[in-house]
JSON list of C-alpha atoms in Angstrom, two decimals:
[
{"chain": "A", "resi": 54, "resn": "GLN", "atom": "CA", "xyz": [88.12, 132.40, 142.12]},
{"chain": "A", "resi": 55, "resn": "GLN", "atom": "CA", "xyz": [87.12, 130.19, 139.25]},
{"chain": "A", "resi": 56, "resn": "GLN", "atom": "CA", "xyz": [83.79, 131.08, 137.68]},
{"chain": "A", "resi": 57, "resn": "VAL", "atom": "CA", "xyz": [81.31, 129.70, 135.22]},
{"chain": "A", "resi": 58, "resn": "LYS", "atom": "CA", "xyz": [79.36, 132.36, 133.38]},
{"chain": "A", "resi": 59, "resn": "GLN", "atom": "CA", "xyz": [75.89, 131.29, 132.29]},
{"chain": "A", "resi": 60, "resn": "SER", "atom": "CA", "xyz": [73.48, 133.17, 130.10]},
{"chain": "A", "resi": 61, "resn": "PRO", "atom": "CA", "xyz": [70.75, 134.14, 129.73]},
{"chain": "A", "resi": 62, "resn": "GLN", "atom": "CA", "xyz": [69.42, 134.45, 133.26]},
{"chain": "A", "resi": 63, "resn": "SER", "atom": "CA", "xyz": [65.89, 133.80, 132.04]},
{"chain": "A", "resi": 64, "resn": "LEU", "atom": "CA", "xyz": [64.38, 132.63, 128.79]},
{"chain": "A", "resi": 65, "resn": "ILE", "atom": "CA", "xyz": [60.88, 132.47, 127.42]},
{"chain": "A", "resi": 66, "resn": "VAL", "atom": "CA", "xyz": [60.27, 130.26, 124.41]},
{"chain": "A", "resi": 67, "resn": "GLN", "atom": "CA", "xyz": [57.16, 129.30, 122.50]},
{"chain": "A", "resi": 68, "resn": "LYS", "atom": "CA", "xyz": [56.20, 125.64, 122.44]},
{"chain": "A", "resi": 69, "resn": "GLY", "atom": "CA", "xyz": [58.04, 123.93, 119.62]},
{"chain": "A", "resi": 70, "resn": "GLY", "atom": "CA", "xyz": [60.82, 126.49, 119.60]},
{"chain": "A", "resi": 71, "resn": "ILE", "atom": "CA", "xyz": [64.52, 126.07, 120.33]},
{"chain": "A", "resi": 72, "resn": "SER", "atom": "CA", "xyz": [65.93, 127.01, 123.73]},
{"chain": "A", "resi": 73, "resn": "ILE", "atom": "CA", "xyz": [69.62, 127.85, 123.88]},
{"chain": "A", "resi": 74, "resn": "ILE", "atom": "CA", "xyz": [71.61, 128.35, 127.06]},
{"chain": "A", "resi": 75, "resn": "ASN", "atom": "CA", "xyz": [75.30, 129.22, 127.05]},
{"chain": "A", "resi": 76, "resn": "CYS", "atom": "CA", "xyz": [78.12, 128.74, 129.51]},
{"chain": "A", "resi": 77, "resn": "ALA", "atom": "CA", "xyz": [81.75, 129.84, 129.56]},
{"chain": "A", "resi": 78, "resn": "TYR", "atom": "CA", "xyz": [84.34, 128.43, 131.93]},
{"chain": "A", "resi": 79, "resn": "GLU", "atom": "CA", "xyz": [87.89, 128.96, 133.02]},
{"chain": "A", "resi": 80, "resn": "ASN", "atom": "CA", "xyz": [90.56, 126.31, 133.45]},
{"chain": "A", "resi": 81, "resn": "THR", "atom": "CA", "xyz": [89.50, 122.82, 134.49]},
{"chain": "A", "resi": 82, "resn": "ALA", "atom": "CA", "xyz": [91.28, 119.81, 135.87]},
{"chain": "A", "resi": 83, "resn": "PHE", "atom": "CA", "xyz": [89.43, 117.27, 133.79]},
{"chain": "A", "resi": 84, "resn": "ASP", "atom": "CA", "xyz": [86.97, 117.25, 131.00]},
{"chain": "A", "resi": 85, "resn": "TYR", "atom": "CA", "xyz": [83.41, 116.51, 131.94]},
{"chain": "A", "resi": 86, "resn": "PHE", "atom": "CA", "xyz": [80.68, 119.09, 131.66]},
{"chain": "A", "resi": 87, "resn": "PRO", "atom": "CA", "xyz": [77.18, 118.34, 132.93]},
{"chain": "A", "resi": 88, "resn": "TRP", "atom": "CA", "xyz": [73.90, 120.15, 132.69]},
{"chain": "A", "resi": 89, "resn": "TYR", "atom": "CA", "xyz": [71.40, 119.90, 135.48]},
{"chain": "A", "resi": 90, "resn": "GLN", "atom": "CA", "xyz": [67.66, 120.47, 135.39]},
{"chain": "A", "resi": 91, "resn": "GLN", "atom": "CA", "xyz": [65.80, 121.63, 138.48]},
{"chain": "A", "resi": 92, "resn": "PHE", "atom": "CA", "xyz": [62.07, 121.81, 138.97]},
{"chain": "A", "resi": 93, "resn": "PRO", "atom": "CA", "xyz": [60.60, 123.93, 141.76]},
{"chain": "A", "resi": 94, "resn": "GLY", "atom": "CA", "xyz": [60.88, 122.25, 145.12]},
{"chain": "A", "resi": 95, "resn": "LYS", "atom": "CA", "xyz": [63.23, 119.56, 143.83]},
{"chain": "A", "resi": 96, "resn": "GLY", "atom": "CA", "xyz": [66.95, 119.05, 143.81]},
{"chain": "A", "resi": 97, "resn": "PRO", "atom": "CA", "xyz": [68.87, 119.41, 140.54]},
{"chain": "A", "resi": 98, "resn": "ALA", "atom": "CA", "xyz": [68.95, 116.29, 138.37]},
{"chain": "A", "resi": 99, "resn": "LEU", "atom": "CA", "xyz": [71.56, 115.43, 135.77]},
{"chain": "A", "resi": 100, "resn": "LEU", "atom": "CA", "xyz": [70.14, 116.09, 132.33]},
{"chain": "A", "resi": 101, "resn": "ILE", "atom": "CA", "xyz": [73.00, 115.49, 129.95]},
{"chain": "A", "resi": 102, "resn": "ALA", "atom": "CA", "xyz": [76.78, 115.66, 130.09]},
{"chain": "A", "resi": 103, "resn": "ILE", "atom": "CA", "xyz": [79.65, 115.75, 127.64]},
{"chain": "A", "resi": 104, "resn": "ARG", "atom": "CA", "xyz": [83.28, 114.73, 127.59]},
{"chain": "A", "resi": 105, "resn": "PRO", "atom": "CA", "xyz": [85.02, 117.05, 125.16]},
{"chain": "A", "resi": 106, "resn": "ASP", "atom": "CA", "xyz": [86.61, 114.34, 123.10]},
{"chain": "A", "resi": 107, "resn": "VAL", "atom": "CA", "xyz": [83.52, 115.10, 121.03]},
{"chain": "A", "resi": 108, "resn": "SER", "atom": "CA", "xyz": [82.18, 118.50, 120.05]},
{"chain": "A", "resi": 109, "resn": "GLU", "atom": "CA", "xyz": [78.54, 117.58, 120.35]},
{"chain": "A", "resi": 110, "resn": "LYS", "atom": "CA", "xyz": [76.35, 115.15, 122.21]},
{"chain": "A", "resi": 111, "resn": "LYS", "atom": "CA", "xyz": [72.69, 114.59, 121.57]},
{"chain": "A", "resi": 112, "resn": "GLU", "atom": "CA", "xyz": [70.12, 112.82, 123.71]},
{"chain": "A", "resi": 113, "resn": "GLY", "atom": "CA", "xyz": [66.63, 113.07, 122.39]},
{"chain": "A", "resi": 114, "resn": "ARG", "atom": "CA", "xyz": [65.68, 116.73, 122.15]},
{"chain": "A", "resi": 115, "resn": "PHE", "atom": "CA", "xyz": [68.69, 117.85, 124.20]},
{"chain": "A", "resi": 116, "resn": "THR", "atom": "CA", "xyz": [72.06, 118.63, 122.63]},
{"chain": "A", "resi": 117, "resn": "ILE", "atom": "CA", "xyz": [75.30, 119.89, 124.16]},
{"chain": "A", "resi": 118, "resn": "SER", "atom": "CA", "xyz": [77.66, 121.73, 121.85]},
{"chain": "A", "resi": 119, "resn": "PHE", "atom": "CA", "xyz": [81.23, 122.15, 123.09]},
{"chain": "A", "resi": 120, "resn": "ASN", "atom": "CA", "xyz": [83.96, 124.51, 121.93]},
{"chain": "A", "resi": 121, "resn": "LYS", "atom": "CA", "xyz": [87.11, 123.60, 123.81]},
{"chain": "A", "resi": 122, "resn": "SER", "atom": "CA", "xyz": [89.31, 126.31, 122.36]},
{"chain": "A", "resi": 123, "resn": "ALA", "atom": "CA", "xyz": [86.80, 128.98, 123.34]},
{"chain": "A", "resi": 124, "resn": "LYS", "atom": "CA", "xyz": [86.06, 127.29, 126.68]},
{"chain": "A", "resi": 125, "resn": "GLN", "atom": "CA", "xyz": [82.37, 127.47, 125.97]},
{"chain": "A", "resi": 126, "resn": "PHE", "atom": "CA", "xyz": [79.54, 124.98, 125.88]},
{"chain": "A", "resi": 127, "resn": "SER", "atom": "CA", "xyz": [75.85, 125.30, 125.30]},
{"chain": "A", "resi": 128, "resn": "LEU", "atom": "CA", "xyz": [72.62, 123.43, 125.78]},
{"chain": "A", "resi": 129, "resn": "HIS", "atom": "CA", "xyz": [70.08, 123.31, 122.98]},
{"chain": "A", "resi": 130, "resn": "ILE", "atom": "CA", "xyz": [66.55, 122.11, 123.64]},
{"chain": "A", "resi": 131, "resn": "MET", "atom": "CA", "xyz": [64.79, 121.34, 120.39]},
{"chain": "A", "resi": 132, "resn": "ASP", "atom": "CA", "xyz": [61.00, 121.34, 120.07]},
{"chain": "A", "resi": 133, "resn": "SER", "atom": "CA", "xyz": [60.73, 122.88, 123.54]},
{"chain": "A", "resi": 134, "resn": "GLN", "atom": "CA", "xyz": [57.73, 121.74, 125.56]},
{"chain": "A", "resi": 135, "resn": "PRO", "atom": "CA", "xyz": [55.93, 123.29, 128.54]},
{"chain": "A", "resi": 136, "resn": "GLY", "atom": "CA", "xyz": [57.23, 120.37, 130.62]},
{"chain": "A", "resi": 137, "resn": "ASP", "atom": "CA", "xyz": [60.76, 121.63, 129.97]},
{"chain": "A", "resi": 138, "resn": "SER", "atom": "CA", "xyz": [59.99, 124.72, 132.04]},
{"chain": "A", "resi": 139, "resn": "ALA", "atom": "CA", "xyz": [62.58, 124.55, 134.79]},
{"chain": "A", "resi": 140, "resn": "THR", "atom": "CA", "xyz": [65.86, 126.06, 135.87]},
{"chain": "A", "resi": 141, "resn": "TYR", "atom": "CA", "xyz": [68.95, 124.78, 134.10]},
{"chain": "A", "resi": 142, "resn": "PHE", "atom": "CA", "xyz": [72.46, 124.84, 135.51]},
{"chain": "A", "resi": 143, "resn": "CYS", "atom": "CA", "xyz": [75.71, 124.17, 133.73]},
{"chain": "A", "resi": 144, "resn": "ALA", "atom": "CA", "xyz": [78.76, 123.06, 135.66]},
{"chain": "A", "resi": 145, "resn": "ALA", "atom": "CA", "xyz": [82.47, 122.81, 135.11]},
{"chain": "A", "resi": 146, "resn": "PRO", "atom": "CA", "xyz": [84.94, 120.87, 137.22]},
{"chain": "A", "resi": 147, "resn": "THR", "atom": "CA", "xyz": [87.62, 122.63, 139.21]},
{"chain": "A", "resi": 148, "resn": "SER", "atom": "CA", "xyz": [91.09, 121.37, 139.87]},
{"chain": "A", "resi": 149, "resn": "GLY", "atom": "CA", "xyz": [92.02, 118.79, 142.41]},
{"chain": "A", "resi": 150, "resn": "THR", "atom": "CA", "xyz": [88.94, 117.78, 144.29]},
{"chain": "A", "resi": 151, "resn": "TYR", "atom": "CA", "xyz": [86.47, 116.98, 141.53]},
{"chain": "A", "resi": 152, "resn": "LYS", "atom": "CA", "xyz": [84.36, 119.82, 142.75]},
{"chain": "A", "resi": 153, "resn": "TYR", "atom": "CA", "xyz": [82.07, 121.54, 140.29]},
{"chain": "A", "resi": 154, "resn": "ILE", "atom": "CA", "xyz": [81.52, 125.21, 139.91]},
{"chain": "A", "resi": 155, "resn": "PHE", "atom": "CA", "xyz": [77.94, 125.79, 138.87]},
{"chain": "A", "resi": 156, "resn": "GLY", "atom": "CA", "xyz": [76.60, 128.51, 136.66]},
{"chain": "A", "resi": 157, "resn": "THR", "atom": "CA", "xyz": [74.06, 130.89, 138.10]},
{"chain": "A", "resi": 158, "resn": "GLY", "atom": "CA", "xyz": [71.17, 129.14, 136.38]},
{"chain": "A", "resi": 159, "resn": "THR", "atom": "CA", "xyz": [68.74, 129.90, 133.57]},
{"chain": "A", "resi": 160, "resn": "ARG", "atom": "CA", "xyz": [65.05, 129.95, 134.30]},
{"chain": "A", "resi": 161, "resn": "LEU", "atom": "CA", "xyz": [63.32, 128.61, 131.22]},
{"chain": "A", "resi": 162, "resn": "LYS", "atom": "CA", "xyz": [59.62, 129.06, 130.59]},
{"chain": "A", "resi": 163, "resn": "VAL", "atom": "CA", "xyz": [58.04, 127.38, 127.59]},
{"chain": "A", "resi": 164, "resn": "LEU", "atom": "CA", "xyz": [54.69, 128.84, 126.66]},
{"chain": "A", "resi": 165, "resn": "ALA", "atom": "CA", "xyz": [51.93, 126.45, 125.64]},
{"chain": "B", "resi": 242, "resn": "GLY", "atom": "CA", "xyz": [68.31, 101.96, 144.02]},
{"chain": "B", "resi": 243, "resn": "ALA", "atom": "CA", "xyz": [67.71, 104.64, 146.63]},
{"chain": "B", "resi": 244, "resn": "GLY", "atom": "CA", "xyz": [68.83, 108.13, 145.84]},
{"chain": "B", "resi": 245, "resn": "VAL", "atom": "CA", "xyz": [70.22, 110.81, 148.10]},
{"chain": "B", "resi": 246, "resn": "SER", "atom": "CA", "xyz": [67.88, 111.58, 150.97]},
{"chain": "B", "resi": 247, "resn": "GLN", "atom": "CA", "xyz": [67.80, 114.61, 153.21]},
{"chain": "B", "resi": 248, "resn": "SER", "atom": "CA", "xyz": [65.97, 115.41, 156.39]},
{"chain": "B", "resi": 249, "resn": "PRO", "atom": "CA", "xyz": [64.07, 117.30, 157.42]},
{"chain": "B", "resi": 250, "resn": "SER", "atom": "CA", "xyz": [62.50, 118.50, 154.19]},
{"chain": "B", "resi": 251, "resn": "ASN", "atom": "CA", "xyz": [61.48, 121.73, 155.86]},
{"chain": "B", "resi": 252, "resn": "LYS", "atom": "CA", "xyz": [62.77, 123.40, 158.99]},
{"chain": "B", "resi": 253, "resn": "VAL", "atom": "CA", "xyz": [61.51, 126.58, 160.57]},
{"chain": "B", "resi": 254, "resn": "THR", "atom": "CA", "xyz": [63.58, 127.89, 163.43]},
{"chain": "B", "resi": 255, "resn": "GLU", "atom": "CA", "xyz": [63.90, 131.01, 165.47]},
{"chain": "B", "resi": 256, "resn": "LYS", "atom": "CA", "xyz": [66.84, 133.31, 165.07]},
{"chain": "B", "resi": 257, "resn": "GLY", "atom": "CA", "xyz": [69.64, 132.29, 167.42]},
{"chain": "B", "resi": 258, "resn": "LYS", "atom": "CA", "xyz": [68.73, 128.60, 167.57]},
{"chain": "B", "resi": 259, "resn": "ASP", "atom": "CA", "xyz": [71.00, 125.81, 166.31]},
{"chain": "B", "resi": 260, "resn": "VAL", "atom": "CA", "xyz": [69.87, 123.48, 163.54]},
{"chain": "B", "resi": 261, "resn": "GLU", "atom": "CA", "xyz": [71.12, 120.17, 162.19]},
{"chain": "B", "resi": 262, "resn": "LEU", "atom": "CA", "xyz": [70.50, 119.04, 158.65]},
{"chain": "B", "resi": 263, "resn": "ARG", "atom": "CA", "xyz": [71.06, 115.46, 157.64]},
{"chain": "B", "resi": 264, "resn": "CYS", "atom": "CA", "xyz": [72.14, 113.87, 154.39]},
{"chain": "B", "resi": 265, "resn": "ASP", "atom": "CA", "xyz": [72.12, 110.18, 153.48]},
{"chain": "B", "resi": 266, "resn": "PRO", "atom": "CA", "xyz": [74.15, 109.70, 150.30]},
{"chain": "B", "resi": 267, "resn": "ILE", "atom": "CA", "xyz": [73.80, 106.93, 147.77]},
{"chain": "B", "resi": 268, "resn": "SER", "atom": "CA", "xyz": [75.30, 103.77, 149.18]},
{"chain": "B", "resi": 269, "resn": "GLY", "atom": "CA", "xyz": [78.94, 103.37, 148.14]},
{"chain": "B", "resi": 270, "resn": "HIS", "atom": "CA", "xyz": [79.42, 106.98, 147.12]},
{"chain": "B", "resi": 271, "resn": "THR", "atom": "CA", "xyz": [82.58, 108.26, 148.74]},
{"chain": "B", "resi": 272, "resn": "ALA", "atom": "CA", "xyz": [82.24, 111.90, 147.79]},
{"chain": "B", "resi": 273, "resn": "LEU", "atom": "CA", "xyz": [79.64, 114.10, 149.43]},
{"chain": "B", "resi": 274, "resn": "TYR", "atom": "CA", "xyz": [78.90, 117.77, 148.89]},
{"chain": "B", "resi": 275, "resn": "TRP", "atom": "CA", "xyz": [76.81, 120.40, 150.59]},
{"chain": "B", "resi": 276, "resn": "TYR", "atom": "CA", "xyz": [75.44, 123.38, 148.69]},
{"chain": "B", "resi": 277, "resn": "ARG", "atom": "CA", "xyz": [73.24, 126.30, 149.58]},
{"chain": "B", "resi": 278, "resn": "GLN", "atom": "CA", "xyz": [70.65, 127.72, 147.22]},
{"chain": "B", "resi": 279, "resn": "SER", "atom": "CA", "xyz": [69.02, 130.99, 148.06]},
{"chain": "B", "resi": 280, "resn": "LEU", "atom": "CA", "xyz": [65.68, 131.88, 146.49]},
{"chain": "B", "resi": 281, "resn": "GLY", "atom": "CA", "xyz": [66.07, 132.16, 142.74]},
{"chain": "B", "resi": 282, "resn": "GLN", "atom": "CA", "xyz": [69.84, 131.86, 142.98]},
{"chain": "B", "resi": 283, "resn": "GLY", "atom": "CA", "xyz": [72.43, 129.39, 141.86]},
{"chain": "B", "resi": 284, "resn": "LEU", "atom": "CA", "xyz": [74.20, 126.71, 143.83]},
{"chain": "B", "resi": 285, "resn": "GLU", "atom": "CA", "xyz": [76.70, 127.94, 146.38]},
{"chain": "B", "resi": 286, "resn": "PHE", "atom": "CA", "xyz": [79.30, 125.33, 147.31]},
{"chain": "B", "resi": 287, "resn": "LEU", "atom": "CA", "xyz": [79.77, 124.88, 151.05]},
{"chain": "B", "resi": 288, "resn": "ILE", "atom": "CA", "xyz": [81.90, 121.81, 151.74]},
{"chain": "B", "resi": 289, "resn": "TYR", "atom": "CA", "xyz": [83.19, 118.63, 150.13]},
{"chain": "B", "resi": 290, "resn": "PHE", "atom": "CA", "xyz": [83.86, 115.30, 151.83]},
{"chain": "B", "resi": 291, "resn": "GLN", "atom": "CA", "xyz": [85.96, 112.46, 150.51]},
{"chain": "B", "resi": 292, "resn": "GLY", "atom": "CA", "xyz": [85.24, 109.65, 152.89]},
{"chain": "B", "resi": 293, "resn": "ASN", "atom": "CA", "xyz": [85.09, 111.16, 156.36]},
{"chain": "B", "resi": 294, "resn": "SER", "atom": "CA", "xyz": [87.56, 113.95, 155.70]},
{"chain": "B", "resi": 295, "resn": "ALA", "atom": "CA", "xyz": [86.77, 117.36, 154.27]},
{"chain": "B", "resi": 296, "resn": "PRO", "atom": "CA", "xyz": [89.59, 118.46, 151.97]},
{"chain": "B", "resi": 297, "resn": "ASP", "atom": "CA", "xyz": [87.62, 121.49, 150.89]},
{"chain": "B", "resi": 298, "resn": "LYS", "atom": "CA", "xyz": [85.50, 123.48, 153.28]},
{"chain": "B", "resi": 299, "resn": "SER", "atom": "CA", "xyz": [86.20, 126.77, 151.61]},
{"chain": "B", "resi": 300, "resn": "GLY", "atom": "CA", "xyz": [82.54, 127.58, 151.04]},
{"chain": "B", "resi": 301, "resn": "LEU", "atom": "CA", "xyz": [81.40, 127.56, 154.66]},
{"chain": "B", "resi": 302, "resn": "PRO", "atom": "CA", "xyz": [80.26, 131.16, 155.14]},
{"chain": "B", "resi": 303, "resn": "SER", "atom": "CA", "xyz": [81.22, 131.55, 158.79]},
{"chain": "B", "resi": 304, "resn": "ASP", "atom": "CA", "xyz": [82.36, 129.66, 161.84]},
{"chain": "B", "resi": 305, "resn": "ARG", "atom": "CA", "xyz": [78.70, 129.16, 162.73]},
{"chain": "B", "resi": 306, "resn": "PHE", "atom": "CA", "xyz": [78.63, 126.53, 160.01]},
{"chain": "B", "resi": 307, "resn": "SER", "atom": "CA", "xyz": [80.17, 123.10, 160.47]},
{"chain": "B", "resi": 308, "resn": "ALA", "atom": "CA", "xyz": [79.73, 119.67, 158.98]},
{"chain": "B", "resi": 309, "resn": "GLU", "atom": "CA", "xyz": [80.81, 116.17, 159.71]},
{"chain": "B", "resi": 310, "resn": "ARG", "atom": "CA", "xyz": [80.56, 112.82, 158.08]},
{"chain": "B", "resi": 311, "resn": "THR", "atom": "CA", "xyz": [80.75, 109.51, 159.86]},
{"chain": "B", "resi": 312, "resn": "GLY", "atom": "CA", "xyz": [81.34, 106.00, 158.58]},
{"chain": "B", "resi": 313, "resn": "GLY", "atom": "CA", "xyz": [81.87, 107.37, 155.12]},
{"chain": "B", "resi": 314, "resn": "SER", "atom": "CA", "xyz": [78.14, 107.71, 154.84]},
{"chain": "B", "resi": 315, "resn": "VAL", "atom": "CA", "xyz": [75.75, 110.05, 156.66]},
{"chain": "B", "resi": 316, "resn": "SER", "atom": "CA", "xyz": [76.63, 113.71, 156.92]},
{"chain": "B", "resi": 317, "resn": "THR", "atom": "CA", "xyz": [75.29, 116.41, 159.19]},
{"chain": "B", "resi": 318, "resn": "LEU", "atom": "CA", "xyz": [75.46, 120.12, 158.50]},
{"chain": "B", "resi": 319, "resn": "THR", "atom": "CA", "xyz": [75.12, 122.19, 161.66]},
{"chain": "B", "resi": 320, "resn": "ILE", "atom": "CA", "xyz": [74.33, 125.86, 161.78]},
{"chain": "B", "resi": 321, "resn": "GLN", "atom": "CA", "xyz": [74.75, 127.50, 165.15]},
{"chain": "B", "resi": 322, "resn": "ARG", "atom": "CA", "xyz": [73.03, 130.68, 166.28]},
{"chain": "B", "resi": 323, "resn": "THR", "atom": "CA", "xyz": [71.02, 130.86, 163.06]},
{"chain": "B", "resi": 324, "resn": "GLN", "atom": "CA", "xyz": [70.49, 134.20, 161.39]},
{"chain": "B", "resi": 325, "resn": "GLN", "atom": "CA", "xyz": [67.78, 135.26, 158.95]},
{"chain": "B", "resi": 326, "resn": "GLU", "atom": "CA", "xyz": [70.31, 135.36, 156.13]},
{"chain": "B", "resi": 327, "resn": "ASP", "atom": "CA", "xyz": [70.81, 131.62, 156.65]},
{"chain": "B", "resi": 328, "resn": "SER", "atom": "CA", "xyz": [67.34, 131.02, 155.20]},
{"chain": "B", "resi": 329, "resn": "ALA", "atom": "CA", "xyz": [67.82, 128.99, 152.04]},
{"chain": "B", "resi": 330, "resn": "VAL", "atom": "CA", "xyz": [67.55, 125.50, 150.61]},
{"chain": "B", "resi": 331, "resn": "TYR", "atom": "CA", "xyz": [70.45, 123.32, 151.65]},
{"chain": "B", "resi": 332, "resn": "LEU", "atom": "CA", "xyz": [71.26, 120.67, 149.09]},
{"chain": "B", "resi": 333, "resn": "CYS", "atom": "CA", "xyz": [73.38, 117.59, 149.51]},
{"chain": "B", "resi": 334, "resn": "ALA", "atom": "CA", "xyz": [74.91, 115.64, 146.65]},
{"chain": "B", "resi": 335, "resn": "SER", "atom": "CA", "xyz": [77.03, 112.52, 146.40]},
{"chain": "B", "resi": 336, "resn": "SER", "atom": "CA", "xyz": [79.18, 110.94, 143.74]},
{"chain": "B", "resi": 337, "resn": "ALA", "atom": "CA", "xyz": [81.11, 107.73, 143.30]},
{"chain": "B", "resi": 338, "resn": "ILE", "atom": "CA", "xyz": [84.86, 107.32, 143.31]},
{"chain": "B", "resi": 339, "resn": "PRO", "atom": "CA", "xyz": [86.22, 109.70, 140.68]},
{"chain": "B", "resi": 340, "resn": "GLY", "atom": "CA", "xyz": [88.21, 108.24, 137.85]},
{"chain": "B", "resi": 341, "resn": "GLN", "atom": "CA", "xyz": [86.20, 105.08, 137.45]},
{"chain": "B", "resi": 342, "resn": "GLY", "atom": "CA", "xyz": [84.02, 105.28, 134.41]},
{"chain": "B", "resi": 343, "resn": "ASP", "atom": "CA", "xyz": [81.17, 107.72, 134.19]},
{"chain": "B", "resi": 344, "resn": "ASN", "atom": "CA", "xyz": [81.09, 108.52, 137.86]},
{"chain": "B", "resi": 345, "resn": "TYR", "atom": "CA", "xyz": [81.73, 112.23, 137.90]},
{"chain": "B", "resi": 346, "resn": "GLU", "atom": "CA", "xyz": [78.01, 112.82, 138.18]},
{"chain": "B", "resi": 347, "resn": "GLN", "atom": "CA", "xyz": [76.75, 114.38, 141.35]},
{"chain": "B", "resi": 348, "resn": "TYR", "atom": "CA", "xyz": [73.39, 113.10, 142.45]},
{"chain": "B", "resi": 349, "resn": "PHE", "atom": "CA", "xyz": [71.39, 115.59, 144.46]},
{"chain": "B", "resi": 350, "resn": "GLY", "atom": "CA", "xyz": [68.94, 115.12, 147.25]},
{"chain": "B", "resi": 351, "resn": "PRO", "atom": "CA", "xyz": [65.67, 117.05, 147.41]},
{"chain": "B", "resi": 352, "resn": "GLY", "atom": "CA", "xyz": [67.08, 119.60, 149.82]},
{"chain": "B", "resi": 353, "resn": "THR", "atom": "CA", "xyz": [66.12, 121.00, 153.19]},
{"chain": "B", "resi": 354, "resn": "ARG", "atom": "CA", "xyz": [64.30, 124.30, 153.12]},
{"chain": "B", "resi": 355, "resn": "LEU", "atom": "CA", "xyz": [65.45, 126.29, 156.14]},
{"chain": "B", "resi": 356, "resn": "THR", "atom": "CA", "xyz": [63.50, 129.31, 157.28]},
{"chain": "B", "resi": 357, "resn": "VAL", "atom": "CA", "xyz": [64.86, 131.42, 160.10]},
{"chain": "B", "resi": 358, "resn": "THR", "atom": "CA", "xyz": [62.24, 133.69, 161.66]}
]
């Protein structure tokens, strides 16, 4: 069964530091890779996504880096803030039905 | 516009009872997904609807679980004879017609927290 491997499982970063979360995927039907952010008690919300016709996409403090040949992509959070403390999920599309396989999540805590 | 809504937000039920969880997707979204999220865990895919049909129900954990969608809109996830291991947050998501612009995004509802005692 197709998998998306996400690491680390948890991450603690000082305020102002850089948070890096990595994901590796298997074969996909189409190229669109989103990251979701989930706060406790809430559903996941789309944070940023990339189409791999580019190797990097930046939105504010959030950047996705994509390595198509290695089938890896990562989320970088620059100048991490306590408000960024949440669980982050990467996702990769599977074949056929536009269904995503989600990573297992990274629980990020940014210390004030 | 309105996002994905789910009801109830919380449900406590006794072991062996049946429960129904409801999802109202974003208007016009043809694709609808159900996921299960156990405490501190990732998102476990349950079932996918395109319109009223379910081309992928591979994630339903047992025949106690079923789902339907009517009118290409509202969906109901039913769990019969609930067990304690069914306790989790059940999330619904919807997305627009794939292949048309940036519409691969899945928009999630807030979830229904199910507790089976």
